[in-house]
Amino acid sequence: MDKAALRSDMKKRLQNVSTDEHLVRADCITNKVVGMKEWQQAQTVSITISRAFEVSTKALIEASWAQGKRVCAPKCVNPSQRTMQFFEITSWDDLENVYLDLYEPKATCRLLSRNEIDLIIVPGLVFSPSGQRIGFGGGYYDRYLADYHGMTLALAYAFQVMEDIPAEPFDVNVQCLVTDEQIYTVEAQ
Ligand SMILES: Nc1nc2c(c(=O)[nH]1)N(C=O)[C@@H](CNc1ccc(C(=O)N[C@@H](CCC(=O)O)C(=O)O)cc1)CN2
Ligand SMILES: Nc1ncnc2c1ncn2[C@@H]1O[C@H](COP(=O)(O)OP(=O)(O)OP(=O)(O)O)[C@@H](O)[C@H]1O
């Protein structure tokens, strides 16, 4: 299957997960992440605001605030060039619904540069055990990560992990992948 087919297939599978199953599986993933040294050592973390069919990031964002970590979230700053930046959020009030069902930091939030971020939680639809990922097709994360040198980690349900997935030269792998069943760690590239 090519990237586009894998993407639409997985989006359908995720949309069919019941609310209860989402809750149980996401809870399992969150518990694993907060126990990891990559999480514990990070002072500034970048986390997406998950949409209904994605692995929920709500508990991780709240855990970050509770643990005194600085949290930032993505904002698509130039949709025609598909670039994004990360802005600090200190409460749910710092977010607004922009388009589709995406929530982004408001204009009043402070911009953080790449080198201020210790850990980026990268979203995606399909992953491989070696950290390859297929995202939502915008190329936003591949562009941002091309010039980022901190830690990366992705959250996924076990059924989102596949052995062989197509890769392109600009794809950037994640260094850790956490599912409800296991933790995969990949050597830095
Ligand atoms: N929760 C969350 N936030 C995120 C991401 C994500 O994957 N998850 N992103 C990860 O990159 C970035 C936004 N990604 C985007 C990807 C595509 C389009 C887009 O333009 N989509 C099409 C229609 C998509 C559809 O309806 O299926 C469009 O509007 O024409 C916008 C943003 C930043 N924020
Ligand atoms: N570093 C880059 N520089 C320029 N263009 C890029 C870069 N990375 C990706 N692109 C372009 O972005 C488009 C989408 O890339 P890709 O299919 O890998 O998206 P994705 O990984 O699914 O999305 P995302 O990174 O937003 O999660 C591709 O057409 C590619 O040409």
XYZ file of C-alpha atoms and ligand atoms in Angstrom:
254
model
C 0.000 0.000 0.000
C 1.237 3.516 -0.712
C 1.317 6.316 1.855
C -2.034 7.792 0.818
C -3.819 4.440 1.043
C -2.254 3.617 4.432
C -3.256 7.059 5.672
C -6.920 6.830 4.697
C -7.162 3.215 5.850
C -5.756 4.050 9.293
C -7.895 7.158 9.666
C -10.987 4.974 9.156
C -9.747 2.407 11.685
C -9.139 5.131 14.254
C -12.564 6.638 13.651
C -14.089 3.248 14.449
C -12.490 2.966 17.903
C -15.154 3.378 20.600
C -14.886 6.164 23.153
C -14.282 3.619 25.929
C -11.511 1.871 24.027
C -9.872 5.239 23.270
C -9.918 6.063 26.997
C -8.468 2.751 28.150
C -5.728 2.589 25.499
C -4.741 6.257 25.846
C -4.503 5.883 29.616
C -2.142 2.964 29.152
C 0.059 5.020 26.807
C 0.106 8.036 29.143
C 1.196 5.863 32.085
C 4.088 4.457 30.069
C 5.222 7.894 28.865
C 5.301 9.500 32.321
C 7.518 6.650 33.520
C 10.139 7.193 30.802
C 13.411 9.001 31.418
C 12.982 10.889 28.122
C 9.801 12.398 29.591
C 11.131 12.916 33.092
C 14.282 14.674 31.868
C 12.419 17.066 29.558
C 11.690 20.508 30.954
C 9.993 21.902 27.862
C 7.690 19.607 25.912
C 5.805 20.148 22.684
C 2.454 18.374 22.488
C -0.347 18.500 19.898
C -3.929 19.132 20.926
C -5.369 15.754 19.947
C -8.474 15.486 17.814
C -11.222 12.945 18.633
C -9.746 10.082 16.582
C -6.111 10.616 17.691
C -4.472 9.200 20.836
C -5.552 11.677 23.506
C -2.827 14.054 24.697
C -5.038 15.691 27.344
C -3.635 13.753 30.315
C -0.036 14.347 29.197
C -0.600 18.087 28.896
C -2.139 18.167 32.383
C 0.691 16.008 33.749
C 3.216 18.453 32.282
C 1.625 21.427 33.986
C 1.314 19.480 37.256
C 5.003 18.479 37.039
C 6.123 22.046 36.346
C 7.109 21.419 32.729
C 6.742 24.136 30.134
C 4.280 23.065 27.418
C 4.008 24.328 23.868
C 1.600 23.432 21.074
C 1.777 23.817 17.279
C 0.243 26.630 15.266
C 0.247 26.508 11.479
C 1.757 29.912 10.744
C 2.035 29.683 6.994
C -0.495 27.227 5.520
C 0.600 27.835 1.938
C 4.173 26.791 2.785
C 2.928 24.266 5.367
C 5.094 25.555 8.182
C 4.266 25.640 11.876
C 5.749 27.104 15.046
C 5.322 26.165 18.702
C 3.825 28.561 21.270
C 3.724 28.174 25.045
C 0.363 27.304 26.607
C -0.186 27.580 30.355
C -3.905 26.647 30.492
C -6.702 25.408 28.230
C -7.779 29.055 27.889
C -4.685 29.686 25.765
C -6.242 27.660 22.913
C -8.725 28.527 20.191
C -10.474 26.471 17.536
C -9.079 27.637 14.226
C -10.374 25.363 11.509
C -11.439 21.750 11.043
C -11.361 20.405 14.613
C -7.860 21.704 15.290
C -7.098 23.765 18.387
C -4.095 26.111 18.328
C -2.424 28.564 20.743
C -3.895 32.066 20.632
C -1.919 34.987 19.182
C -1.054 36.177 22.711
C 1.047 33.055 23.404
C 4.831 33.207 23.431
C 6.825 31.701 20.557
C 9.446 29.105 21.531
C 12.376 28.353 19.272
C 13.520 24.843 18.340
C 16.463 24.890 20.711
C 14.197 25.668 23.689
C 12.254 22.420 23.227
C 13.605 19.247 24.884
C 10.974 16.785 23.683
C 8.497 16.898 20.795
C 5.534 14.532 20.857
C 5.009 13.924 17.146
C 1.541 13.037 15.801
C 1.012 10.423 13.126
C -1.232 7.768 11.639
C 1.076 4.816 10.892
C 4.465 3.929 12.425
C 7.098 1.217 12.073
C 9.111 -0.368 14.927
C 12.166 1.507 13.646
C 10.463 4.876 14.144
C 9.314 5.644 10.615
C 6.077 7.573 10.498
C 3.290 8.575 8.186
C 1.566 11.753 9.306
C -1.490 13.580 8.033
C 0.152 14.484 4.750
C 0.905 18.144 5.347
C 4.644 17.657 5.792
C 4.458 20.097 8.743
C 6.402 17.895 11.135
C 8.927 16.674 8.577
C 9.767 20.299 7.777
C 10.034 21.325 11.422
C 12.038 18.278 12.506
C 14.543 18.607 9.643
C 16.269 21.277 11.721
C 15.471 20.096 15.274
C 18.005 18.302 17.469
C 16.088 17.368 20.639
C 14.218 14.200 21.548
C 11.140 12.998 19.624
C 8.454 10.602 20.789
C 5.215 9.406 19.188
C 2.063 7.969 20.749
C 0.162 5.243 18.917
C -2.222 2.367 19.414
C -0.583 -1.019 18.810
C -2.580 -1.519 15.591
C -0.981 1.627 14.119
C 2.425 -0.079 14.051
C 3.343 -1.899 10.811
C 6.568 -3.636 9.859
C 7.188 -2.115 6.475
C 6.004 1.309 5.529
C 7.039 3.422 2.551
C 9.620 6.114 3.305
C 10.688 9.187 1.354
C 14.009 11.073 1.684
C 12.514 13.983 3.651
C 10.794 11.744 6.249
C 12.194 12.162 9.758
C 11.925 9.146 12.074
C 10.885 9.404 15.717
C 13.309 8.257 18.435
C 10.705 6.675 20.724
C 7.342 5.161 19.955
C 4.977 4.342 22.811
C 1.942 2.137 22.263
C -0.564 0.665 24.694
C 1.445 -2.563 24.427
C 5.104 -1.585 24.276
C 7.826 1.033 24.094
C 10.113 1.115 21.046
C 13.321 3.115 21.288
C 15.349 3.882 18.209
C 18.963 5.022 18.119
C 19.402 8.683 17.142
C 19.999 8.974 13.381
N -3.825 17.369 16.877
C -3.017 17.666 15.865
N -2.581 18.908 15.675
C -1.740 19.193 14.655
C -1.333 18.210 13.747
C -1.816 16.886 13.974
O -1.499 15.942 13.252
N -2.639 16.659 15.032
N -0.505 18.549 12.683
C 0.301 17.636 12.023
O 0.867 17.905 11.012
C -0.402 19.959 12.305
C -1.613 20.369 11.473
N -1.792 19.505 10.384
C -2.609 19.746 9.326
C -2.678 18.803 8.316
C -3.473 19.015 7.215
C -4.220 20.176 7.133
C -5.087 20.428 5.965
O -4.951 21.439 5.368
N -6.005 19.514 5.641
C -6.912 19.552 4.516
C -8.166 18.744 4.777
C -7.982 17.603 5.723
C -9.217 16.800 5.964
O -10.332 17.349 6.089
O -9.049 15.565 6.054
C -7.413 20.904 4.127
O -7.767 21.699 5.029
O -7.526 21.125 2.928
C -4.132 21.131 8.137
C -3.332 20.909 9.230
C -0.304 20.788 13.549
N -1.334 20.466 14.488
N 11.845 18.951 4.823
C 10.968 19.202 3.821
N 11.188 20.232 2.965
C 10.332 20.493 1.972
N 9.222 19.779 1.719
C 8.946 18.754 2.513
C 9.800 18.409 3.618
N 9.258 17.359 4.256
C 8.134 17.053 3.596
N 7.924 17.869 2.548
C 6.776 17.823 1.608
O 5.570 17.704 2.334
C 4.672 16.793 1.697
C 4.044 15.860 2.695
O 5.046 15.027 3.282
P 4.648 13.640 3.949
O 3.808 12.853 3.012
O 5.872 12.977 4.495
O 3.728 14.169 5.149
P 3.454 13.576 6.576
O 4.712 13.109 7.225
O 2.376 12.576 6.419
O 2.902 14.878 7.302
P 3.308 15.596 8.673
O 4.809 15.751 8.678
O 2.602 16.918 8.642
O 2.812 14.749 9.761
C 5.453 16.047 0.655
O 4.868 16.317 -0.590
C 6.870 16.595 0.725
O 7.319 16.937 -0.550
